[in-house]
Each structure stands twice: as structure tokens, then as C-alpha cells.
Tab-separated table of C-alpha atoms and ligand atoms in Angstrom:
chain	number	residue	atom	x	y	z
W	1	MET	CA	86.458	87.203	87.534
W	2	GLU	CA	84.840	89.512	90.060
W	3	ASN	CA	84.562	93.219	89.519
W	4	GLN	CA	82.519	95.015	92.159
W	5	THR	CA	84.846	97.885	93.099
W	6	PRO	CA	84.319	101.417	91.760
W	7	LYS	CA	85.541	102.189	88.269
W	8	PRO	CA	88.831	104.089	88.017
W	9	LYS	CA	89.008	107.612	86.650
W	10	SER	CA	89.228	107.635	82.873
W	11	ASN	CA	92.373	109.583	82.046
W	12	ASN	CA	95.685	108.868	80.425
W	13	HIS	CA	97.468	108.915	83.787
W	14	HIS	CA	95.830	105.747	84.926
W	15	LEU	CA	98.211	103.002	86.060
W	16	VAL	CA	97.303	99.379	86.640
W	17	LEU	CA	99.481	97.431	89.064
W	18	PHE	CA	99.524	93.703	89.797
W	19	PRO	CA	101.543	92.384	92.779
W	20	VAL	CA	102.566	88.799	93.547
W	21	PRO	CA	100.333	87.822	96.498
W	22	LEU	CA	103.117	87.383	99.057
W	23	GLN	CA	103.950	89.819	101.862
W	24	GLY	CA	107.479	90.530	100.622
W	25	HIS	CA	106.071	91.461	97.193
W	26	ILE	CA	102.823	93.180	98.210
W	27	ASN	CA	104.682	95.654	100.456
W	28	PRO	CA	106.953	97.145	97.769
W	29	MET	CA	104.209	97.127	95.091
W	30	LEU	CA	101.780	99.045	97.307
W	31	GLN	CA	104.539	101.399	98.401
W	32	LEU	CA	105.298	102.073	94.735
W	33	ALA	CA	101.585	102.604	94.084
W	34	ASN	CA	101.506	105.201	96.863
W	35	ILE	CA	104.596	106.948	95.510
W	36	LEU	CA	103.057	107.165	92.025
W	37	HIS	CA	99.686	108.213	93.416
W	38	SER	CA	101.374	111.057	95.258
W	39	LYS	CA	102.696	112.165	91.846
W	40	GLY	CA	99.199	112.490	90.435
W	41	PHE	CA	98.503	109.100	88.866
W	42	SER	CA	95.272	107.279	89.497
W	43	ILE	CA	95.881	103.721	90.593
W	44	THR	CA	94.109	100.423	90.084
W	45	ILE	CA	95.457	97.361	91.865
W	46	ILE	CA	94.534	94.020	90.348
W	47	HIS	CA	95.026	91.302	92.958
W	48	THR	CA	94.312	87.666	93.594
W	49	HIS	CA	91.833	86.443	96.205
W	50	PHE	CA	94.711	84.656	97.885
W	51	ASN	CA	96.428	87.093	100.306
W	52	SER	CA	94.318	89.971	99.088
W	53	PRO	CA	95.460	93.388	100.407
W	54	THR	CA	93.423	95.308	103.008
W	55	LYS	CA	91.484	97.711	100.801
W	56	SER	CA	90.366	99.980	103.625
W	57	ASN	CA	93.996	100.972	104.237
W	58	HIS	CA	94.167	102.403	100.696
W	59	PRO	CA	90.858	104.201	100.027
W	60	HIS	CA	92.524	106.204	97.231
W	61	PHE	CA	93.105	103.091	95.070
W	62	THR	CA	90.664	100.990	93.100
W	63	PHE	CA	91.046	97.284	93.883
W	64	LEU	CA	89.951	94.616	91.428
W	65	PRO	CA	90.111	91.003	92.577
W	66	ILE	CA	90.673	88.244	90.029
W	67	SER	CA	90.329	84.532	90.480
W	68	ASP	CA	93.567	82.644	91.083
W	69	GLY	CA	92.414	79.054	91.408
W	70	PHE	CA	94.346	78.413	94.615
W	71	SER	CA	92.720	80.497	97.320
W	72	LYS	CA	93.369	77.864	99.948
W	73	THR	CA	96.961	77.102	98.953
W	74	LYS	CA	99.541	77.452	101.697
W	75	THR	CA	102.712	79.169	100.569
W	76	SER	CA	105.900	77.916	102.073
W	77	THR	CA	109.463	77.276	101.031
W	78	GLU	CA	108.326	73.816	99.946
W	79	ASP	CA	105.892	74.850	97.249
W	80	ALA	CA	107.024	78.359	96.236
W	81	ILE	CA	107.977	77.426	92.670
W	82	SER	CA	104.820	75.438	91.964
W	83	HIS	CA	102.832	78.306	93.492
W	84	ILE	CA	104.517	80.810	91.159
W	85	THR	CA	104.093	78.525	88.146
W	86	LEU	CA	100.402	78.159	88.930
W	87	LEU	CA	100.017	81.926	89.286
W	88	ASN	CA	101.514	82.414	85.833
W	89	THR	CA	99.060	79.926	84.378
W	90	ASN	CA	95.863	80.473	86.349
W	91	CYS	CA	95.868	84.262	86.125
W	92	VAL	CA	96.199	84.639	82.340
W	93	ALA	CA	92.494	84.642	81.404
W	94	PRO	CA	91.162	86.502	84.489
W	95	PHE	CA	93.880	89.150	84.160
W	96	ARG	CA	93.158	89.608	80.442
W	97	ASP	CA	89.400	89.873	81.074
W	98	CYS	CA	89.955	92.391	83.833
W	99	LEU	CA	92.163	94.565	81.621
W	100	ALA	CA	89.648	94.378	78.775
W	101	ARG	CA	86.949	95.745	81.088
W	102	LEU	CA	89.218	98.497	82.354
W	103	LEU	CA	90.167	99.491	78.805
W	104	ALA	CA	86.511	99.654	77.842
W	105	ASP	CA	86.173	102.360	80.497
W	106	GLY	CA	89.134	104.448	79.419
W	107	PRO	CA	92.831	104.495	78.569
W	108	ILE	CA	95.552	102.962	80.702
W	109	ALA	CA	98.959	104.666	80.607
W	110	CYS	CA	100.809	101.466	81.462
W	111	LEU	CA	100.865	98.280	83.485
W	112	ILE	CA	103.301	97.729	86.322
W	113	THR	CA	103.624	94.091	87.306
W	114	ASP	CA	106.019	92.031	89.389
W	115	ALA	CA	108.913	90.470	87.447
W	116	ILE	CA	107.707	87.076	88.686
W	117	LEU	CA	104.414	87.533	86.790
W	118	HIS	CA	106.057	87.032	83.406
W	119	PHE	CA	102.770	85.991	81.780
W	120	SER	CA	101.577	89.594	82.026
W	121	GLN	CA	103.978	90.708	79.252
W	122	LEU	CA	102.137	88.715	76.586
W	123	VAL	CA	98.796	89.946	77.901
W	124	ALA	CA	100.060	93.544	77.768
W	125	ASP	CA	101.364	93.002	74.226
W	126	GLY	CA	97.944	91.684	73.204
W	127	PHE	CA	96.399	95.017	74.172
W	128	GLY	CA	99.310	97.095	72.877
W	129	LEU	CA	99.905	98.321	76.439
W	130	PRO	CA	103.367	99.143	77.761
W	131	ARG	CA	104.387	97.017	80.749
W	132	ILE	CA	106.954	98.180	83.271
W	133	VAL	CA	108.452	95.492	85.498
W	134	LEU	CA	108.925	95.883	89.247
W	135	SER	CA	111.693	93.753	90.673
W	136	THR	CA	111.254	93.367	94.430
W	137	CYS	CA	114.687	91.829	94.951
W	138	SER	CA	118.104	93.487	94.735
W	139	ILE	CA	119.706	94.093	91.337
W	140	SER	CA	122.580	91.765	92.274
W	141	SER	CA	120.141	88.946	93.054
W	142	PHE	CA	118.204	89.472	89.837
W	143	LEU	CA	121.428	89.238	87.823
W	144	VAL	CA	122.258	85.965	89.562
W	145	PHE	CA	118.750	84.638	88.821
W	146	ALA	CA	119.271	85.629	85.190
W	147	ALA	CA	122.561	83.689	85.030
W	148	LEU	CA	121.333	80.610	86.911
W	149	PRO	CA	119.636	78.670	84.073
W	150	VAL	CA	122.906	78.861	82.117
W	151	ILE	CA	125.402	78.124	84.900
W	152	GLN	CA	123.400	75.667	87.006
W	153	GLU	CA	124.764	72.574	85.281
W	154	LYS	CA	128.272	73.489	86.403
W	155	TYR	CA	127.486	74.174	90.060
W	156	LEU	CA	124.140	72.688	91.114
W	157	PRO	CA	123.126	70.700	93.041
W	158	LYS	CA	125.771	72.023	95.446
W	159	GLN	CA	128.497	69.544	96.440
W	160	ASP	CA	129.951	69.902	99.953
W	161	SER	CA	133.480	69.880	98.539
W	162	GLN	CA	132.734	72.872	96.275
W	163	LEU	CA	130.795	75.173	98.600
W	164	GLU	CA	133.687	77.606	99.059
W	165	SER	CA	134.642	77.699	95.339
W	166	PRO	CA	134.134	81.036	93.606
W	167	VAL	CA	131.617	81.282	90.762
W	168	PRO	CA	133.447	83.396	88.139
W	169	GLU	CA	130.219	84.106	86.209
W	170	VAL	CA	128.624	85.902	89.179
W	171	LEU	CA	131.471	87.129	91.364
W	172	PRO	CA	131.819	87.680	94.277
W	173	LEU	CA	129.502	84.709	94.858
W	174	GLN	CA	130.774	81.326	95.946
W	175	VAL	CA	128.896	78.112	95.218
W	176	LYS	CA	127.336	78.210	98.716
W	177	ASP	CA	125.741	81.602	97.875
W	178	LEU	CA	123.875	80.496	94.738
W	179	PRO	CA	120.085	80.824	95.193
W	180	SER	CA	118.405	77.513	95.906
W	181	MET	CA	114.718	76.692	96.010
W	182	THR	CA	113.137	73.565	97.374
W	183	THR	CA	110.977	72.259	94.587
W	184	ASN	CA	109.894	68.887	93.299
W	185	ASP	CA	111.226	69.685	89.845
W	186	SER	CA	114.242	71.970	89.564
W	187	GLU	CA	113.633	72.188	85.802
W	188	ASP	CA	110.470	74.164	86.650
W	189	PHE	CA	112.622	76.636	88.562
W	190	TYR	CA	115.005	77.214	85.625
W	191	LYS	CA	112.128	77.373	83.152
W	192	PHE	CA	110.458	80.001	85.331
W	193	LEU	CA	113.685	82.042	85.584
W	194	THR	CA	114.185	81.923	81.803
W	195	ASN	CA	110.635	83.166	81.237
W	196	MET	CA	111.078	85.914	83.818
W	197	VAL	CA	114.261	87.162	82.154
W	198	THR	CA	112.899	86.913	78.587
W	199	GLN	CA	109.731	88.800	79.438
W	200	THR	CA	111.623	91.423	81.430
W	201	LYS	CA	113.768	92.052	78.342
W	202	ALA	CA	110.565	92.386	76.295
W	203	SER	CA	109.105	94.959	78.711
W	204	SER	CA	109.236	98.753	78.456
W	205	GLY	CA	111.203	99.407	81.641
W	206	LEU	CA	112.472	98.081	84.931
W	207	ILE	CA	111.925	99.562	88.399
W	208	TRP	CA	114.282	98.617	91.243
W	209	ASN	CA	113.605	98.986	94.964
W	210	THR	CA	117.200	99.920	95.690
W	211	PHE	CA	119.457	102.945	95.373
W	212	SER	CA	122.269	103.491	92.887
W	213	GLU	CA	124.959	104.141	95.508
W	214	LEU	CA	124.386	100.682	97.022
W	215	GLU	CA	124.416	98.717	93.756
W	216	GLU	CA	126.251	100.907	91.275
W	217	SER	CA	128.070	98.192	89.345
W	218	ALA	CA	125.054	95.854	89.370
W	219	LEU	CA	122.911	98.668	87.969
W	220	SER	CA	125.311	99.200	85.105
W	221	GLN	CA	125.396	95.426	84.396
W	222	SER	CA	121.614	95.403	84.452
W	223	ARG	CA	121.506	98.173	81.864
W	224	ASP	CA	123.644	95.965	79.580
W	225	LEU	CA	121.580	92.832	80.120
W	226	PHE	CA	118.212	94.631	80.060
W	227	PRO	CA	118.667	97.433	77.512
W	228	ILE	CA	115.455	99.165	78.545
W	229	PRO	CA	115.167	102.135	80.914
W	230	ASN	CA	116.220	101.052	84.435
W	231	PHE	CA	114.995	103.176	87.362
W	232	SER	CA	116.435	102.603	90.847
W	233	ILE	CA	114.054	104.660	92.972
W	234	GLY	CA	114.239	102.953	96.382
W	235	PRO	CA	114.105	102.346	99.209
W	236	PHE	CA	110.331	102.683	98.775
W	237	HIS	CA	109.439	102.194	102.432
W	238	LYS	CA	111.130	105.480	103.348
W	239	SER	CA	108.266	107.206	101.522
W	240	PHE	CA	105.411	104.861	102.516
W	241	PRO	CA	105.707	102.356	105.391
W	242	ALA	CA	104.866	98.666	105.051
W	243	SER	CA	102.437	98.690	107.996
W	244	SER	CA	99.438	99.568	105.793
W	245	SER	CA	99.985	96.503	103.592
W	246	THR	CA	100.634	94.006	106.371
W	247	LEU	CA	98.681	90.742	106.020
W	248	LEU	CA	99.081	89.804	109.706
W	249	ILE	CA	98.213	91.884	112.757
W	250	GLN	CA	101.285	93.667	114.080
W	251	ASP	CA	101.601	93.138	117.837
W	252	ARG	CA	102.293	96.577	119.318
W	253	SER	CA	103.183	95.149	122.738
W	254	SER	CA	106.619	94.630	121.175
W	255	ILE	CA	107.075	98.417	121.113
W	256	SER	CA	106.019	98.886	124.752
W	257	TRP	CA	108.427	96.095	125.728
W	258	LEU	CA	111.240	97.794	123.747
W	259	ASP	CA	110.466	101.057	125.564
W	260	THR	CA	111.636	99.402	128.806
W	261	GLN	CA	115.001	98.285	127.378
W	262	LYS	CA	118.409	99.995	127.272
W	263	LEU	CA	119.859	101.816	124.257
W	264	LYS	CA	120.932	99.413	121.453
W	265	SER	CA	120.783	96.421	123.806
W	266	VAL	CA	118.107	94.335	122.048
W	267	LEU	CA	118.561	91.821	119.243
W	268	TYR	CA	115.512	91.787	116.957
W	269	VAL	CA	114.910	88.358	115.389
W	270	SER	CA	112.598	87.775	112.434
W	271	PHE	CA	112.689	85.538	109.375
W	272	GLY	CA	110.012	87.225	107.254
W	273	SER	CA	106.734	85.893	105.972
W	274	ILE	CA	107.578	82.599	104.244
W	275	ALA	CA	110.656	80.925	105.753
W	276	GLU	CA	110.140	77.854	107.928
W	277	MET	CA	112.250	75.798	110.331
W	278	ASP	CA	112.094	72.335	111.761
W	279	ARG	CA	111.785	71.728	115.506
W	280	LYS	CA	115.460	70.884	115.951
W	281	GLU	CA	116.588	74.152	114.345
W	282	PHE	CA	114.040	76.086	116.391
W	283	ASN	CA	115.368	74.486	119.561
W	284	GLU	CA	118.949	75.497	118.671
W	285	MET	CA	117.728	79.013	117.921
W	286	ALA	CA	115.949	79.217	121.285
W	287	TRP	CA	119.005	78.045	123.258
W	288	GLY	CA	121.413	80.223	121.277
W	289	LEU	CA	119.292	83.261	122.128
W	290	ALA	CA	118.956	82.286	125.787
W	291	ASN	CA	122.668	81.516	126.225
W	292	SER	CA	123.776	84.792	124.603
W	293	MET	CA	122.422	86.639	127.664
W	294	GLN	CA	121.343	89.529	125.379
W	295	PRO	CA	117.768	90.857	125.488
W	296	PHE	CA	115.831	89.816	122.390
W	297	LEU	CA	112.556	90.483	120.580
W	298	TRP	CA	111.673	87.370	118.591
W	299	VAL	CA	108.994	87.156	115.884
W	300	VAL	CA	107.757	83.566	115.718
W	301	ARG	CA	105.156	83.636	112.964
W	302	PRO	CA	102.437	80.968	113.263
W	303	GLY	CA	103.565	78.327	110.753
W	304	PHE	CA	107.274	79.193	111.161
W	305	ILE	CA	107.978	75.893	112.924
W	306	ARG	CA	106.999	72.944	110.736
W	307	GLY	CA	104.383	70.815	112.441
W	308	SER	CA	103.675	73.353	115.233
W	309	LYS	CA	100.892	75.858	115.560
W	310	TRP	CA	103.001	78.359	117.490
W	311	LEU	CA	105.259	77.981	120.540
W	312	GLU	CA	104.565	74.349	121.547
W	313	ALA	CA	108.051	73.429	120.336
W	314	LEU	CA	109.817	75.708	122.844
W	315	PRO	CA	111.877	73.692	125.359
W	316	SER	CA	110.063	73.217	128.675
W	317	GLY	CA	111.009	75.808	131.293
W	318	TYR	CA	112.220	78.185	128.558
W	319	ALA	CA	109.913	81.083	129.432
W	320	GLU	CA	111.058	80.914	133.089
W	321	LYS	CA	114.697	80.799	132.024
W	322	ILE	CA	114.574	83.927	129.884
W	323	GLY	CA	112.120	85.862	132.096
W	324	ASP	CA	111.877	89.510	131.043
W	325	ARG	CA	114.993	89.259	128.901
W	326	GLY	CA	113.017	87.976	125.919
W	327	CYS	CA	109.780	88.993	124.229
W	328	ILE	CA	108.157	86.674	121.683
W	329	VAL	CA	105.388	87.887	119.343
W	330	LYS	CA	103.619	86.495	116.255
W	331	TRP	CA	104.239	89.548	114.053
W	332	ALA	CA	105.743	92.959	114.798
W	333	PRO	CA	105.652	96.476	113.333
W	334	GLN	CA	109.098	95.751	111.872
W	335	GLN	CA	110.035	99.183	110.576
W	336	GLU	CA	109.151	100.766	113.909
W	337	VAL	CA	111.067	98.065	115.743
W	338	LEU	CA	114.204	98.631	113.664
W	339	ALA	CA	113.931	102.384	114.227
W	340	HIS	CA	113.567	101.944	118.014
W	341	PHE	CA	116.414	103.245	120.201
W	342	ALA	CA	116.653	99.906	122.063
W	343	VAL	CA	117.394	97.783	118.965
W	344	GLY	CA	121.094	97.152	118.364
W	345	GLY	CA	121.086	94.191	115.958
W	346	PHE	CA	118.842	92.250	113.574
W	347	TRP	CA	119.074	88.471	113.160
W	348	THR	CA	117.388	88.076	109.777
W	349	HIS	CA	116.766	85.666	106.907
W	350	ASP	CA	117.854	88.527	104.583
W	351	GLY	CA	114.690	88.999	102.573
W	352	TRP	CA	115.330	92.096	100.479
W	353	ASN	CA	112.730	94.233	102.294
W	354	SER	CA	114.188	93.326	105.685
W	355	THR	CA	117.722	94.000	104.462
W	356	LEU	CA	116.768	97.438	103.116
W	357	GLU	CA	114.766	98.277	106.254
W	358	SER	CA	117.788	97.418	108.404
W	359	ILE	CA	120.122	99.528	106.247
W	360	CYS	CA	117.750	102.480	106.493
W	361	GLU	CA	117.839	102.336	110.307
W	362	GLY	CA	121.570	101.638	110.576
W	363	VAL	CA	121.091	98.288	112.364
W	364	PRO	CA	123.858	95.681	111.771
W	365	MET	CA	122.682	92.197	110.826
W	366	ILE	CA	123.238	88.543	111.578
W	367	CYS	CA	122.351	86.564	108.466
W	368	SER	CA	120.655	83.188	108.293
W	369	PRO	CA	119.537	83.065	104.656
W	370	CYS	CA	116.977	80.335	103.997
W	371	PHE	CA	116.373	80.235	100.239
W	372	GLY	CA	116.338	82.171	96.948
W	373	ASP	CA	117.700	85.715	96.851
W	374	GLN	CA	118.327	85.656	100.609
W	375	LEU	CA	121.603	83.799	100.014
W	376	VAL	CA	122.820	86.520	97.648
W	377	ASN	CA	121.712	89.301	100.013
W	378	ALA	CA	123.557	87.624	102.902
W	379	LYS	CA	126.722	87.502	100.802
W	380	TYR	CA	126.555	91.228	100.120
W	381	VAL	CA	125.665	92.104	103.734
W	382	SER	CA	128.528	90.090	105.209
W	383	ASP	CA	131.326	90.108	102.629
W	384	VAL	CA	130.732	93.115	100.346
W	385	TRP	CA	129.143	95.843	102.464
W	386	GLY	CA	130.583	94.553	105.781
W	387	ILE	CA	127.411	95.367	107.718
W	388	GLY	CA	126.694	91.968	109.222
W	389	LEU	CA	127.958	88.455	109.770
W	390	ARG	CA	126.639	85.228	108.355
W	391	PHE	CA	126.153	81.993	110.248
W	392	GLU	CA	128.022	79.249	108.434
W	393	LYS	CA	126.867	76.167	110.330
W	394	GLY	CA	123.156	76.468	109.684
W	395	VAL	CA	121.493	76.776	113.036
W	396	GLU	CA	123.758	75.708	115.894
W	397	ARG	CA	123.449	77.096	119.428
W	398	GLY	CA	127.194	77.652	120.041
W	399	GLU	CA	127.662	79.621	116.836
W	400	ILE	CA	124.479	81.599	117.531
W	401	GLU	CA	125.544	82.562	121.049
W	402	ARG	CA	129.002	83.620	119.842
W	403	GLY	CA	127.652	85.481	116.767
W	404	ILE	CA	125.157	87.470	118.837
W	405	ARG	CA	127.919	88.636	121.165
W	406	ARG	CA	130.195	89.539	118.231
W	407	VAL	CA	127.542	91.837	116.764
W	408	MET	CA	125.947	93.173	119.956
W	409	VAL	CA	128.866	93.783	122.303
W	410	GLU	CA	132.209	93.414	120.524
W	411	ARG	CA	134.280	95.891	118.518
W	412	GLU	CA	133.483	93.947	115.307
W	413	GLY	CA	129.793	94.839	115.719
W	414	GLU	CA	130.693	98.478	116.368
W	415	GLU	CA	132.587	98.564	113.053
W	416	MET	CA	129.619	97.041	111.237
W	417	ARG	CA	127.417	99.714	112.800
W	418	GLU	CA	129.752	102.479	111.592
W	419	ARG	CA	129.619	101.114	108.033
W	420	ILE	CA	125.842	100.677	107.991
W	421	LEU	CA	125.374	104.187	109.373
W	422	CYS	CA	127.348	105.483	106.345
W	423	LEU	CA	124.895	103.647	104.075
W	424	LYS	CA	121.976	105.071	106.040
W	425	GLU	CA	123.300	108.578	105.362
W	426	LYS	CA	123.546	107.766	101.645
W	427	VAL	CA	119.899	106.636	101.682
W	428	ASP	CA	118.820	109.939	103.160
W	429	VAL	CA	120.730	111.860	100.466
W	430	CYS	CA	119.503	109.730	97.528
W	431	LEU	CA	115.871	110.497	98.364
W	432	GLU	CA	116.355	114.271	98.650
W	433	ASP	CA	115.853	116.692	95.761
W	434	GLY	CA	118.589	115.991	93.230
W	435	GLY	CA	119.530	112.658	94.881
W	436	SER	CA	119.852	109.570	92.675
W	437	SER	CA	116.536	107.898	93.568
W	438	HIS	CA	114.691	111.220	93.443
W	439	GLN	CA	116.111	111.896	89.994
W	440	HIS	CA	115.246	108.400	88.716
W	441	LEU	CA	111.705	108.838	89.991
W	442	GLU	CA	111.341	112.086	88.053
W	443	GLU	CA	112.655	110.282	84.956
W	444	LEU	CA	110.214	107.411	85.488
W	445	ILE	CA	107.284	109.830	85.708
W	446	SER	CA	108.284	111.648	82.500
W	447	TYR	CA	108.758	108.282	80.807
W	448	ILE	CA	105.272	107.055	81.748
W	449	LEU	CA	103.724	110.350	80.658
W	450	SER	CA	105.432	109.986	77.285
W	451	PHE	CA	103.578	106.742	76.421
P	501	UDX	C1	110.006	87.265	100.229
P	501	UDX	C2	111.348	86.567	100.062
P	501	UDX	O1	111.559	85.619	101.060
P	501	UDX	C3	112.452	87.572	100.003
P	501	UDX	O2	113.701	86.910	99.933
P	501	UDX	C4	112.232	88.435	98.795
P	501	UDX	O3	113.284	89.370	98.675
P	501	UDX	C5	110.881	89.128	98.907
P	501	UDX	O4	109.857	88.170	99.113
P	501	UDX	P1	109.876	87.680	102.941
P	501	UDX	O5	110.525	86.381	103.188
P	501	UDX	O6	108.583	87.883	103.555
P	501	UDX	O7	109.807	88.051	101.392
P	501	UDX	O8	110.936	88.759	103.515
P	501	UDX	P2	111.123	90.310	103.332
P	501	UDX	O9	111.514	90.664	101.939
P	501	UDX	O10	112.101	90.709	104.354
P	501	UDX	O11	109.698	90.963	103.607
P	501	UDX	C6	109.066	90.854	104.835
P	501	UDX	C7	108.236	92.104	105.073
P	501	UDX	O12	107.368	91.841	106.163
P	501	UDX	C8	109.065	93.326	105.438
P	501	UDX	O13	108.574	94.474	104.787
P	501	UDX	C9	108.876	93.456	106.949
P	501	UDX	O14	108.891	94.792	107.424
P	501	UDX	C10	107.505	92.851	107.144
P	501	UDX	N1	107.415	92.248	108.501
P	501	UDX	C11	108.183	91.180	108.844
P	501	UDX	C12	106.554	92.799	109.403
P	501	UDX	O15	105.856	93.792	109.110
P	501	UDX	N2	106.483	92.240	110.646
P	501	UDX	C13	107.217	91.170	111.041
P	501	UDX	O16	107.081	90.727	112.179
P	501	UDX	C14	108.107	90.615	110.087
């Protein structure tokens, strides 16, 4: 373990946070840290060397790196479960040592760690420290993850003939919506989920990056399944943007390009920080976008196309064909993009952060969920909230071209926009004084101070 950063203030309002080292998890954890810091807590972030956050963007926090044993590991959809399993094994001793040193310096009010880091519950218990869990996915997705180890035998692996069948245990999901992960050993996945649920039940509380009005019934189910205090205090990024915790450089030329486009004319396309595609799918995506004749801003992250460094897989003559109608970047300031007047739709993989960010800007979605909770989010976006449509055929240029037009220019898209704008208004209210998230945050603060 390394420990060169300044020691935190010794007081009983000291919180220690530990994020999962992936962009979609670092963003909400650091946003939460900023929210709690603004309420007077002093903050220490324990983090792995792998994907370590940019400390200089958060001079008000103390950062303590711990060894993770896989600094050079690449994280992709192919190895996510083994990566998570390794994290839960490799970090036990370094995390315990780090906490012991911190405790020698002064009291810690509580630990806040990602639900995925289930090992941290036993470490917290060993020190008699309360642990509060942060779930970075939606409540609905977490409930499905909790049910999966029990129901998987009935429905998984998915059979083509059953894809449309409802799953009564987790309605309104159909078999096609159940979270899947590519892993060499699916037993590892279910074992991990069981541990995550058991250790969440054993924790002192559960923080959700969502708002009650969006997931009212899921929140009440969660209170039954996890009979510990549940606090839905999101969306976090409305208080502190994700740009300060970005691991890649955000290309600001995307904003100057958007400035030249017409009101709500541009489709923003991004599949988050982990999802990957093969060359054939990428080719279909490229032609679907080109044939739609809509302007588009496309984030193609290096590593997004399997076997390609960046854009080598684009069809020849593609750049000439799209001309100024398309802008392709490696990484964008996503929240700013979604808030831009020129953006009228978001083709997304439905990571929970992206979904929330789109809701907060009132931008209707086209869903291409790739794995895990994204399938559940896509179900809610398309069939429950009615704020987007989901591609059913995977990635096929005809469906893409048609879907883009449905959302960007047809009445159907207008109706989705009206519904998502209603949700956007609810977000604004829930964060105001007396709003649901504001109230839950006050309750969370009193709860932590009572430890
Ligand atoms: C992962 C999982 O895939 C997701 O399903 C889970 O809910 C959280 O962890 P990721 O795939 O990266 O996250 O997606 P998402 O949750 O949407 O998070 C991506 C974050 O990166 C967002 O905060 C988004 O604003 C940011 N981003 C994305 C950028 O800043 N720039 C970009 O170009 C793209």
C-alpha cells in the first residue's frame, strides 16, 4: 500500500469513500463526495492505481491509493466479471491496512463504498465502522440483479423462442431484458451478485443515484428487500458535473461544431466507457447514421471497435460522404453536449449515468443496450417511461436509419420529448428545498451524524 497524500482532518465528520475504478462508477462516487463535502464533511477517497482519479481536480479531498494487483488490466465487456471478482479479492488487505492507518489518525464517521465492492462490508465490520452502500445503477436494475441468482435457472441462457416471454418475478421485464454479462464462468456472476446483495443487506444504509418520482414503486420494493435506510438523493450530476472526474480528455471541438447546427437537429451517439462492438456492427452503425440524413455527433472511444485502434474500420469514402453532416470525436463533454440547443436525440447504450443525464436535459433516446443493467434501463426508457425507442434487431442499418427518423423528425419523437420534459421538470423540483431528493439528503446527513 502507498500512502503519501496529506492526512485527513481528525474529526467525527470524516467520511471515507471507495469507488469502483470504472468511469461509470467513479463519476457518481466523486459527485456524491462533492455533495457531502459541501455539507461540511471532510472526505478521503481510497482508490486503486488502475483508473485512478485526477487528484488535482479535487484539491479539497484527500486521495489514498491502494494496490490492486491489476494495474495493466484492460476492462471490457469480456472480462468485467473477472475484473470485479479480482477487485473483491485483491483489495481486501490493502484496503484494511489503509483504514487501519486512517483510524490511527482519528475517527471515521462511516465508509461509503460501491455496492460492487462487497468485500468492504466485512472489513468495515472488523473495525466496527458503519458502511453505507452506494448503488450506481437504478433501483429497478438492482432489484433485478438481486433476483437473478434465484431465477436464472428458469430463464438463462436466453432461448430465442422465449425472448418475448414475460418474467413474472421481475415485471415488466421480458426474458430479452434480463441482464447478461459475457464471462467465462456464469457461476462467478451469480456468486458475485449473491455476495453483493448479502453484504448490502448487512450494511447500515443504501444511497441511490435516482429520484423517488422516477422509481417510486422500485424504491418501496427496495425498502422491503433491504430493510435499512434507503436514500434516493439523485441525480447527483445536477449538483456536481462529471467533467471533473473524466478519465479521458473531453474534445471540446464537439461543442464548437454543435454551435454551427440547427435547433434540436443533431443526434448525439455515445456508448459509454466500456461497451465494445465488432467491425461488422460498427459498419452497420456508420451506414445507418449516414443514410438517416440527420446531422450527428458520434463518440467513438479508442477501443470501442474490437481489433481497431480508432477509425480504421470506417468504410472507405465515408468521411467524404457525410461531409459536415457528421462530427466524430474520441470523447465528449457529454453533459454539455446533452444540454446544447442543437441536440435533439441521444443514441445510447443506456448506462445509468447516460440515461439520467439525458432525462435531466429532456433529450429522447434511442436504446442499444449492450450488457448488464443497460438492458433493464432500456426497458424502462422505451416501454415504461415512453421516452425512447429500443432497437430490436441488434445493429442493422435499415432499422437504425428508420429509428433515427422516428425519434428526430416524426410525431412519435415529439411525444417522447414531451414525456421526457415532464420528467426533467420533476428532477428540478426534487432537488429544490423540500423536494424528495433534497429531503432524503438532509435525512442522510442526520443519519451519518448520529453514528
Ligand atoms: C458503466 C455501465 O456500463 C453502466 O451500465 C452502469 O450503469 C455504470 O457503469 P458506462 O458504460 O461507462 O458505465 O456508462 P454510463 O453509466 O452512461 O457512464 C458514462 C459516463 O461517462 C457518463 O457520466 C458520461 O457523461 C461520461 N461520458 C461518456 C463522457 O464524459 N464523455 C463521453 O464522450 C461519453
